[in-house]
Tab-separated table of C-alpha atoms in Angstrom:
chain	number	residue	atom	x	y	z
A	1	UNK	CA	0.312	0.056	-0.161
A	2	UNK	CA	1.720	3.935	-1.239
A	3	UNK	CA	2.081	6.108	1.591
A	4	UNK	CA	1.032	9.603	1.465
A	5	UNK	CA	3.504	12.057	2.706
A	6	UNK	CA	0.983	14.981	1.962
A	7	UNK	CA	-1.268	13.981	5.161
A	8	UNK	CA	-2.210	16.554	6.645
A	9	UNK	CA	-0.844	16.945	10.369
A	10	UNK	CA	-3.005	15.979	13.521
A	11	UNK	CA	-2.958	17.775	16.814
A	12	UNK	CA	-2.627	15.181	19.522
A	13	UNK	CA	-1.991	17.232	22.277
A	14	UNK	CA	-3.360	20.772	23.122
A	15	UNK	CA	-0.520	22.248	23.217
A	16	UNK	CA	1.296	21.752	19.792
A	17	UNK	CA	3.529	19.175	21.513
A	18	UNK	CA	2.462	16.279	20.047
A	19	UNK	CA	1.610	15.525	15.787
A	20	UNK	CA	0.415	12.960	13.905
A	21	UNK	CA	0.439	12.304	10.082
A	22	UNK	CA	-1.189	9.390	8.857
A	23	UNK	CA	1.201	7.984	6.066
A	24	UNK	CA	-0.824	4.775	5.025
A	25	UNK	CA	-4.216	4.006	6.943
A	26	UNK	CA	-4.861	1.325	9.132
A	27	UNK	CA	-7.196	-1.681	9.239
A	28	UNK	CA	-10.641	-1.892	11.020
A	29	UNK	CA	-11.200	0.540	14.368
A	30	UNK	CA	-9.288	-1.322	16.957
A	31	UNK	CA	-6.449	0.691	18.828
A	32	UNK	CA	-4.092	-0.620	21.750
A	33	UNK	CA	-5.228	0.867	24.909
A	34	UNK	CA	-3.365	1.562	28.090
A	35	UNK	CA	-1.047	-1.729	28.747
A	36	UNK	CA	-1.468	-3.275	25.916
A	37	UNK	CA	1.535	-5.274	24.597
A	38	UNK	CA	2.386	-3.182	21.042
A	39	UNK	CA	4.842	-4.569	18.438
A	40	UNK	CA	6.069	-1.700	16.323
A	41	UNK	CA	9.357	-1.099	13.407
A	42	UNK	CA	10.370	2.046	13.929
A	43	UNK	CA	13.413	5.344	12.822
A	44	UNK	CA	13.435	7.907	14.827
A	45	UNK	CA	14.824	11.023	13.484
A	46	UNK	CA	16.462	14.936	13.803
A	47	UNK	CA	14.014	17.911	12.037
A	48	UNK	CA	17.370	17.775	9.876
A	49	UNK	CA	16.770	14.270	8.695
A	50	UNK	CA	19.983	12.940	10.802
A	51	UNK	CA	18.687	9.133	12.156
A	52	UNK	CA	19.663	8.663	15.628
A	53	UNK	CA	17.336	5.310	16.026
A	54	UNK	CA	15.870	2.441	14.255
A	55	UNK	CA	14.268	-1.249	14.504
A	56	UNK	CA	14.670	-1.206	10.770
A	57	UNK	CA	18.635	-1.060	10.870
A	58	UNK	CA	18.388	-3.717	13.394
A	59	UNK	CA	16.070	-5.796	11.566
A	60	UNK	CA	14.349	-5.992	14.901
A	61	UNK	CA	10.590	-5.498	16.017
A	62	UNK	CA	10.600	-3.267	18.610
A	63	UNK	CA	8.559	-4.517	21.881
A	64	UNK	CA	6.974	-2.515	24.553
A	65	UNK	CA	3.981	-1.875	27.067
A	66	UNK	CA	1.693	1.053	25.946
A	67	UNK	CA	1.060	3.761	27.985
A	68	UNK	CA	3.441	2.954	31.372
A	69	UNK	CA	6.647	5.000	31.042
A	70	UNK	CA	8.978	2.665	29.266
A	71	UNK	CA	9.070	5.219	26.388
A	72	UNK	CA	8.603	8.666	25.675
A	73	UNK	CA	5.651	10.201	26.147
A	74	UNK	CA	4.827	10.946	22.595
A	75	UNK	CA	5.223	7.199	21.738
A	76	UNK	CA	2.646	6.799	24.900
A	77	UNK	CA	0.611	9.338	23.564
A	78	UNK	CA	0.833	8.703	19.906
A	79	UNK	CA	1.332	5.272	19.126
A	80	UNK	CA	-2.493	4.568	21.060
A	81	UNK	CA	-4.091	6.623	18.102
A	82	UNK	CA	-3.108	4.136	15.942
A	83	UNK	CA	-5.121	0.845	14.518
A	84	UNK	CA	-3.215	-2.124	13.289
A	85	UNK	CA	-1.025	-2.361	10.194
A	86	UNK	CA	-0.999	2.080	10.203
A	87	UNK	CA	2.801	3.897	9.018
A	88	UNK	CA	2.488	7.305	11.182
A	89	UNK	CA	5.062	10.218	11.478
A	90	UNK	CA	4.805	11.131	14.930
A	91	UNK	CA	6.095	14.321	15.599
A	92	UNK	CA	6.968	14.858	19.226
A	93	UNK	CA	8.142	17.773	21.139
A	94	UNK	CA	11.320	18.486	24.254
A	95	UNK	CA	8.313	17.521	26.371
A	96	UNK	CA	7.364	14.835	24.491
A	97	UNK	CA	10.557	13.696	23.753
A	98	UNK	CA	14.203	14.044	25.830
A	99	UNK	CA	13.039	17.318	27.271
A	100	UNK	CA	15.993	20.342	28.035
A	101	UNK	CA	18.965	17.384	29.063
A	102	UNK	CA	18.314	15.430	25.764
A	103	UNK	CA	19.845	11.660	25.070
A	104	UNK	CA	23.449	12.675	24.889
A	105	UNK	CA	25.354	11.942	22.540
A	106	UNK	CA	22.862	11.778	19.574
A	107	UNK	CA	19.844	13.568	20.767
A	108	UNK	CA	20.574	17.584	21.673
A	109	UNK	CA	18.922	19.505	24.401
A	110	UNK	CA	15.251	20.311	23.916
A	111	UNK	CA	15.166	18.995	20.235
A	112	UNK	CA	12.078	17.909	18.291
A	113	UNK	CA	12.407	14.298	17.372
A	114	UNK	CA	10.202	12.459	14.632
A	115	UNK	CA	9.414	9.411	14.844
A	116	UNK	CA	7.894	7.079	11.689
A	117	UNK	CA	6.515	3.973	13.506
A	118	UNK	CA	4.267	0.840	12.261
A	119	UNK	CA	2.144	-1.145	14.155
A	120	UNK	CA	2.301	-4.429	13.825
A	121	UNK	CA	0.111	-6.051	16.399
A	122	UNK	CA	-0.197	-6.114	20.121
A	123	UNK	CA	-2.546	-7.648	23.102
A	124	UNK	CA	-4.815	-6.322	25.371
A	125	UNK	CA	-5.770	-8.853	26.621
A	126	UNK	CA	-6.566	-8.565	30.830
A	127	UNK	CA	-7.402	-11.155	33.333
A	128	UNK	CA	-10.334	-10.340	35.124
A	129	UNK	CA	-12.101	-13.303	36.175
A	130	UNK	CA	-12.215	-13.895	40.513
A	131	UNK	CA	-10.034	-16.532	40.308
A	132	UNK	CA	-7.546	-15.565	37.826
A	133	UNK	CA	-7.328	-18.694	35.641
A	134	UNK	CA	-7.495	-16.747	32.688
A	135	UNK	CA	-10.977	-18.027	32.233
A	136	UNK	CA	-12.400	-14.271	31.389
A	137	UNK	CA	-10.144	-11.970	29.328
A	138	UNK	CA	-10.891	-8.629	28.495
A	139	UNK	CA	-9.271	-6.241	25.499
A	140	UNK	CA	-11.021	-2.683	25.818
A	141	UNK	CA	-11.756	-1.926	22.275
A	142	UNK	CA	-12.747	1.878	23.133
A	143	UNK	CA	-12.328	3.459	26.036
A	144	UNK	CA	-16.091	4.341	27.769
A	145	UNK	CA	-16.502	7.751	30.125
A	146	UNK	CA	-15.785	8.818	33.911
A	147	UNK	CA	-14.638	6.043	36.162
A	148	UNK	CA	-17.493	4.245	37.272
A	149	UNK	CA	-18.399	0.598	36.408
A	150	UNK	CA	-22.047	-0.760	36.726
A	151	UNK	CA	-22.198	-3.476	40.346
A	152	UNK	CA	-25.539	-5.462	41.581
A	153	UNK	CA	-28.953	-4.079	40.601
A	154	UNK	CA	-27.629	-1.119	38.080
A	155	UNK	CA	-29.734	-0.856	35.080
A	156	UNK	CA	-27.773	-1.218	31.943
A	157	UNK	CA	-28.387	-1.148	27.706
A	158	UNK	CA	-25.803	-2.842	25.780
A	159	UNK	CA	-25.435	-4.458	22.162
A	160	UNK	CA	-23.868	-7.600	22.202
A	161	UNK	CA	-23.141	-9.969	19.627
A	162	UNK	CA	-22.044	-13.554	20.907
A	163	UNK	CA	-19.920	-16.443	18.617
A	164	UNK	CA	-18.425	-19.553	19.040
A	165	UNK	CA	-14.830	-19.359	18.244
A	166	UNK	CA	-13.365	-22.296	16.279
A	167	UNK	CA	-11.640	-24.677	18.068
A	168	UNK	CA	-7.878	-24.258	17.013
A	169	UNK	CA	-8.207	-20.668	17.994
A	170	UNK	CA	-5.485	-19.665	19.787
A	171	UNK	CA	-6.211	-18.871	23.576
A	172	UNK	CA	-3.839	-15.151	23.539
A	173	UNK	CA	-5.339	-14.017	19.576
A	174	UNK	CA	-8.064	-11.895	20.746
A	175	UNK	CA	-8.893	-10.908	16.886
A	176	UNK	CA	-10.385	-14.502	16.593
A	177	UNK	CA	-13.613	-14.196	14.784
A	178	UNK	CA	-16.086	-17.182	14.782
A	179	UNK	CA	-19.895	-17.925	14.439
A	180	UNK	CA	-23.103	-15.786	15.734
A	181	UNK	CA	-25.071	-17.065	17.879
A	182	UNK	CA	-26.443	-14.346	19.875
A	183	UNK	CA	-26.956	-11.072	19.020
A	184	UNK	CA	-28.341	-8.493	21.345
A	185	UNK	CA	-29.245	-4.627	20.831
A	186	UNK	CA	-30.210	-1.850	23.081
A	187	UNK	CA	-31.116	-4.809	25.291
A	188	UNK	CA	-31.897	-3.479	29.304
A	189	UNK	CA	-30.399	-6.015	32.174
A	190	UNK	CA	-30.267	-4.991	35.614
A	191	UNK	CA	-27.493	-6.686	37.234
A	192	UNK	CA	-28.247	-10.242	39.258
A	193	UNK	CA	-31.749	-10.386	37.934
A	194	UNK	CA	-30.357	-13.507	36.282
A	195	UNK	CA	-30.990	-12.120	32.527
A	196	UNK	CA	-27.480	-12.532	31.495
A	197	UNK	CA	-24.592	-15.500	32.794
A	198	UNK	CA	-22.835	-14.854	35.468
A	199	UNK	CA	-20.002	-14.751	33.994
A	200	UNK	CA	-21.310	-11.748	30.806
A	201	UNK	CA	-22.687	-9.834	34.250
A	202	UNK	CA	-18.888	-9.665	35.744
A	203	UNK	CA	-17.843	-8.523	32.271
A	204	UNK	CA	-20.292	-5.649	32.699
A	205	UNK	CA	-18.504	-4.974	35.863
A	206	UNK	CA	-16.028	-4.737	34.139
A	207	UNK	CA	-16.736	-1.379	31.225
A	208	UNK	CA	-17.785	2.039	31.997
A	209	UNK	CA	-20.630	4.143	30.234
A	210	UNK	CA	-19.930	4.037	26.231
A	211	UNK	CA	-17.030	1.225	26.261
A	212	UNK	CA	-17.018	-1.398	23.679
A	213	UNK	CA	-14.705	-4.142	24.690
A	214	UNK	CA	-14.008	-7.911	23.758
A	215	UNK	CA	-13.926	-10.711	26.142
A	216	UNK	CA	-13.125	-14.456	25.582
A	217	UNK	CA	-14.954	-17.180	28.108
A	218	UNK	CA	-13.051	-19.780	28.558
A	219	UNK	CA	-15.078	-23.125	28.865
A	220	UNK	CA	-15.722	-23.477	31.641
A	221	UNK	CA	-16.949	-19.578	32.315
A	222	UNK	CA	-19.868	-20.201	29.535
A	223	UNK	CA	-21.571	-23.710	28.937
A	224	UNK	CA	-18.979	-25.820	30.069
A	225	UNK	CA	-18.524	-29.357	28.533
A	226	UNK	CA	-22.670	-29.067	28.345
A	227	UNK	CA	-22.595	-26.607	26.378
A	228	UNK	CA	-26.168	-25.115	25.339
A	229	UNK	CA	-27.947	-26.519	21.964
A	230	UNK	CA	-30.972	-23.677	22.008
A	231	UNK	CA	-28.179	-21.649	21.023
A	232	UNK	CA	-26.441	-24.145	18.834
A	233	UNK	CA	-22.990	-24.074	21.267
A	234	UNK	CA	-21.388	-26.996	21.110
A	235	UNK	CA	-20.000	-28.807	24.602
A	236	UNK	CA	-16.284	-27.024	25.605
A	237	UNK	CA	-16.849	-24.032	23.288
A	238	UNK	CA	-14.589	-21.123	23.527
A	239	UNK	CA	-16.515	-18.192	23.904
A	240	UNK	CA	-16.367	-14.459	22.299
A	241	UNK	CA	-18.147	-11.498	23.500
A	242	UNK	CA	-17.668	-7.958	21.504
A	243	UNK	CA	-20.086	-6.214	23.926
A	244	UNK	CA	-20.528	-2.273	23.754
A	245	UNK	CA	-22.006	-0.435	27.003
A	246	UNK	CA	-24.454	1.647	26.022
A	247	UNK	CA	-25.962	3.593	29.399
A	248	UNK	CA	-26.170	2.293	32.465
A	249	UNK	CA	-27.949	3.780	35.656
A	250	UNK	CA	-26.520	3.265	39.272
A	251	UNK	CA	-28.211	1.788	41.910
A	252	UNK	CA	-29.117	2.745	45.744
A	253	UNK	CA	-26.121	3.641	47.514
A	254	UNK	CA	-25.709	2.856	50.256
A	255	UNK	CA	-24.682	6.926	51.087
A	256	UNK	CA	-28.753	7.322	50.376
A	257	UNK	CA	-30.047	5.775	53.530
A	258	UNK	CA	-29.995	6.460	56.688
A	259	UNK	CA	-29.123	3.696	59.377
A	260	UNK	CA	-32.252	1.964	59.809
A	261	UNK	CA	-32.440	2.019	56.088
A	262	UNK	CA	-29.300	0.620	55.523
A	263	UNK	CA	-29.585	-2.385	57.423
A	264	UNK	CA	-33.030	-3.238	55.830
A	265	UNK	CA	-31.324	-3.075	52.393
A	266	UNK	CA	-29.073	-5.138	53.581
A	267	UNK	CA	-31.852	-7.267	55.023
A	268	UNK	CA	-33.429	-7.470	51.458
A	269	UNK	CA	-30.006	-8.748	50.321
A	270	UNK	CA	-29.673	-11.566	52.388
A	271	UNK	CA	-33.271	-12.798	51.942
A	272	UNK	CA	-32.156	-12.614	47.953
A	273	UNK	CA	-29.255	-14.375	48.153
A	274	UNK	CA	-30.877	-17.087	50.420
A	275	UNK	CA	-33.386	-17.398	47.708
A	276	UNK	CA	-30.869	-18.122	44.868
A	277	UNK	CA	-28.196	-20.513	47.716
A	278	UNK	CA	-31.827	-22.522	47.740
A	279	UNK	CA	-31.766	-22.640	43.729
A	280	UNK	CA	-27.808	-23.493	43.187
A	281	UNK	CA	-27.085	-20.031	41.915
A	282	UNK	CA	-23.928	-20.106	44.140
A	283	UNK	CA	-22.612	-17.228	41.913
A	284	UNK	CA	-25.264	-14.729	42.314
A	285	UNK	CA	-26.160	-15.576	45.712
A	286	UNK	CA	-22.907	-14.402	46.418
A	287	UNK	CA	-23.260	-10.880	44.149
A	288	UNK	CA	-26.598	-10.659	46.835
A	289	UNK	CA	-24.702	-11.507	49.920
A	290	UNK	CA	-21.676	-9.155	48.635
A	291	UNK	CA	-24.021	-6.553	47.801
A	292	UNK	CA	-26.016	-6.722	50.908
A	293	UNK	CA	-22.549	-5.993	53.273
A	294	UNK	CA	-21.710	-2.545	50.936
A	295	UNK	CA	-24.819	-1.104	53.067
A	296	UNK	CA	-23.113	-1.680	56.403
A	297	UNK	CA	-19.424	-1.727	56.077
A	298	UNK	CA	-18.812	1.662	58.034
A	299	UNK	CA	-19.100	1.808	61.401
A	300	UNK	CA	-19.768	5.055	61.753
A	301	UNK	CA	-22.837	5.215	60.153
A	302	UNK	CA	-24.527	3.471	63.102
A	303	UNK	CA	-24.674	4.264	66.578
A	304	UNK	CA	-23.263	2.623	69.728
A	305	UNK	CA	-25.445	0.104	70.976
A	306	UNK	CA	-28.327	-1.421	69.522
A	307	UNK	CA	-28.072	-0.112	66.383
A	308	UNK	CA	-24.201	-1.188	65.873
A	309	UNK	CA	-24.869	-4.701	67.531
A	310	UNK	CA	-27.494	-5.657	65.102
A	311	UNK	CA	-25.608	-3.736	61.950
A	312	UNK	CA	-22.462	-6.510	63.122
A	313	UNK	CA	-24.679	-9.821	63.595
A	314	UNK	CA	-26.357	-9.299	59.477
A	315	UNK	CA	-22.655	-8.365	58.636
A	316	UNK	CA	-21.698	-11.431	59.767
A	317	UNK	CA	-24.010	-13.835	58.649
A	318	UNK	CA	-23.599	-12.319	55.214
A	319	UNK	CA	-19.999	-13.039	54.843
A	320	UNK	CA	-20.420	-16.783	56.248
A	321	UNK	CA	-23.174	-16.958	53.946
A	322	UNK	CA	-21.128	-16.510	51.349
A	323	UNK	CA	-18.472	-18.802	53.040
A	324	UNK	CA	-21.471	-21.345	52.778
A	325	UNK	CA	-21.500	-21.085	49.207
A	326	UNK	CA	-17.688	-21.121	48.887
A	327	UNK	CA	-17.841	-24.230	50.671
A	328	UNK	CA	-20.317	-25.352	47.727
A	329	UNK	CA	-17.931	-24.327	45.243
A	330	UNK	CA	-14.947	-26.258	46.911
A	331	UNK	CA	-13.315	-22.359	47.108
A	332	UNK	CA	-10.898	-23.271	50.333
A	333	UNK	CA	-8.852	-20.216	50.577
A	334	UNK	CA	-12.066	-17.483	49.755
A	335	UNK	CA	-14.057	-20.271	52.508
A	336	UNK	CA	-10.791	-18.822	55.488
A	337	UNK	CA	-10.896	-15.571	53.948
A	338	UNK	CA	-15.363	-15.011	54.675
A	339	UNK	CA	-14.816	-16.570	57.968
A	340	UNK	CA	-11.841	-14.721	59.236
A	341	UNK	CA	-14.331	-11.518	58.591
A	342	UNK	CA	-17.208	-13.056	60.509
A	343	UNK	CA	-14.982	-13.440	63.415
A	344	UNK	CA	-13.780	-10.332	63.172
A	345	UNK	CA	-16.900	-9.406	64.104
A	346	UNK	CA	-17.211	-11.821	67.019
A	347	UNK	CA	-14.347	-14.612	67.831
A	348	UNK	CA	-17.126	-16.852	69.057
A	349	UNK	CA	-18.915	-17.783	66.194
A	350	UNK	CA	-20.068	-21.058	66.216
A	351	UNK	CA	-20.290	-21.466	62.156
A	352	UNK	CA	-17.555	-19.648	61.505
A	353	UNK	CA	-15.496	-21.485	63.370
A	354	UNK	CA	-16.911	-25.044	61.908
A	355	UNK	CA	-16.393	-23.865	58.067
A	356	UNK	CA	-13.044	-22.637	58.173
A	357	UNK	CA	-11.902	-25.665	60.448
A	358	UNK	CA	-13.487	-27.783	57.684
A	359	UNK	CA	-11.848	-25.514	55.291
A	360	UNK	CA	-8.553	-25.828	57.097
A	361	UNK	CA	-8.633	-30.056	57.361
A	362	UNK	CA	-9.618	-30.016	53.071
A	363	UNK	CA	-6.192	-27.691	52.965
A	364	UNK	CA	-4.825	-30.367	54.781
A	365	UNK	CA	-4.089	-27.536	57.597
A	366	UNK	CA	-4.661	-29.759	60.553
A	367	UNK	CA	-3.658	-27.979	63.283
A	368	UNK	CA	-4.901	-25.026	62.449
A	369	UNK	CA	-8.636	-27.191	61.661
A	370	UNK	CA	-8.332	-28.864	65.211
A	371	UNK	CA	-8.111	-25.311	66.876
A	372	UNK	CA	-10.989	-24.287	65.126
A	373	UNK	CA	-13.122	-27.309	65.507
A	374	UNK	CA	-12.401	-27.972	69.416
A	375	UNK	CA	-13.564	-24.135	69.825
A	376	UNK	CA	-16.296	-24.891	68.254
A	377	UNK	CA	-17.371	-27.656	70.299
A	378	UNK	CA	-16.972	-25.672	72.949
A	379	UNK	CA	-19.230	-23.706	72.227
A	380	UNK	CA	-21.666	-26.080	71.342
A	381	UNK	CA	-20.634	-29.907	72.698
A	382	UNK	CA	-23.654	-31.806	71.023
A	383	UNK	CA	-22.693	-30.743	67.439
A	384	UNK	CA	-22.634	-33.983	65.092
A	385	UNK	CA	-21.444	-31.735	61.864
A	386	UNK	CA	-18.540	-30.495	64.285
A	387	UNK	CA	-17.572	-33.535	65.831
A	388	UNK	CA	-17.932	-35.728	62.389
A	389	UNK	CA	-14.963	-33.046	60.687
A	390	UNK	CA	-13.257	-33.922	63.798
A	391	UNK	CA	-12.896	-37.370	63.732
A	392	UNK	CA	-12.087	-36.731	59.770
A	393	UNK	CA	-8.752	-34.323	60.992
A	394	UNK	CA	-8.325	-37.108	63.782
A	395	UNK	CA	-8.727	-39.711	60.843
A	396	UNK	CA	-6.316	-37.497	57.944
A	397	UNK	CA	-3.947	-37.256	60.409
A	398	UNK	CA	-3.610	-40.819	61.941
A	399	UNK	CA	-3.561	-41.995	57.909
A	400	UNK	CA	-0.660	-39.449	57.700
A	401	UNK	CA	1.131	-41.368	60.205
A	402	UNK	CA	0.623	-44.758	59.482
A	403	UNK	CA	2.009	-43.853	56.258
A	404	UNK	CA	4.608	-41.900	57.390
A	405	UNK	CA	5.711	-45.217	59.897
A	406	UNK	CA	5.372	-47.512	56.705
A	407	UNK	CA	8.176	-45.291	54.711
A	408	UNK	CA	10.324	-45.385	57.873
A	409	UNK	CA	10.023	-48.808	58.521
A	410	UNK	CA	10.980	-49.444	55.126
A	411	UNK	CA	13.998	-47.045	54.901
A	412	UNK	CA	15.068	-48.129	58.392
A	413	UNK	CA	15.020	-52.144	56.934
A	414	UNK	CA	16.658	-51.518	53.595
A	415	UNK	CA	19.184	-49.475	55.571
A	416	UNK	CA	19.569	-52.187	57.418
A	417	UNK	CA	19.987	-54.962	54.552
A	418	UNK	CA	22.664	-52.337	52.914
A	419	UNK	CA	24.683	-52.496	56.666
A	420	UNK	CA	24.932	-56.071	57.164
A	421	UNK	CA	26.196	-56.599	53.250
A	422	UNK	CA	28.961	-54.129	54.400
A	423	UNK	CA	29.623	-55.779	57.519
A	424	UNK	CA	30.112	-59.745	55.741
A	425	UNK	CA	33.386	-61.274	56.088
A	426	UNK	CA	34.384	-62.065	52.075
A	427	UNK	CA	35.078	-65.976	51.903
A	428	UNK	CA	38.277	-67.320	51.508
A	429	UNK	CA	39.556	-68.493	48.122
A	430	UNK	CA	38.981	-72.378	47.363
A	431	UNK	CA	41.697	-74.170	46.997
A	432	UNK	CA	41.177	-75.581	43.502
A	433	UNK	CA	41.439	-71.708	42.728
A	434	UNK	CA	44.522	-70.687	44.590
A	435	UNK	CA	47.672	-70.780	42.145
A	436	UNK	CA	51.084	-72.969	42.514
A	437	UNK	CA	54.712	-72.016	43.061
A	438	UNK	CA	55.262	-75.008	42.375
């Protein structure tokens, strides 16, 4: 494709310190965002045409993370305006290059520099899954406005296209395309109401109003091993969603309510979470319980005495309910964290000790498990659950000790045989084997 050296200059800064000429147009509408790992070729020149650096001369692409300060300001600001395949001339004034000091010996003080930059590719994928297991990856296509993101109960209008990715598509390829299985335009949703999968709600919770983004979902965060025949999603399919958050209306916030209103709001979310828990919708139940804690999180909102006591008791219950959901999901670290939060509000919480003891047992931290379970039994000596869990801990310890004894016994037996072999006298040579001096 031919380049256009007569292309108009585009002002990229309000102070005329950074300008851009598009010498060759790029492809598509996507542009790299802050944090993207970009791959470029460049030629750097002084205004008199002297080349002071060139990746092309080295025949080696230059890779860096955009917007992190690892390159000059002109690059961080200029390259994020480029599209894939674009060739551009960036003119960087001193404040966008090396400033008053320059970069001796090649770049003098207060130098204005020109960089011919070609953008080959970039990766903007970020892991937004709660477990950080790369199950939900996000690539920002267009930045949103402000700083607010949707949360549970937010009302949103979205545009959405869902695609099934080919089985051979690379997990790192954010541009991989597939067959459309779902399309929604100006679709009104309320986070937490079950109109979308919990994973898709998680995607929306990581967007700002006006933002466009691409999300790649692993099968475990999509429709799993079963797939969804009604949507024509096959088993174990990776999905791609292209989403635009057109608008959002935030839900009622804690600061809009007085103390009694906050307690009532938290109680309401607890009851809604309990219904979801009964239905086995643990992810959604957790979202409701967490939303409930947000109303009563600040102690200063409540007067000392009965009001604060009620808030603490309700908060502890919400944490315990989250822990119960995490037990069902076998997320033992999260069980322990939420039980810890409940125990901060009251050290003698039987359910918190029982659930944390179980989690420690599952992590094979038996001393901690026994400590919690014994304390739980002191609070409720008749608890069959605590007795059963403590018995399971003791059995694990006994089995472990037995295996150790067997291992050590076998090791000592082998060592004893080796010692016997080393100390056994060597037989004298037989007469038939002796040499003769005759």
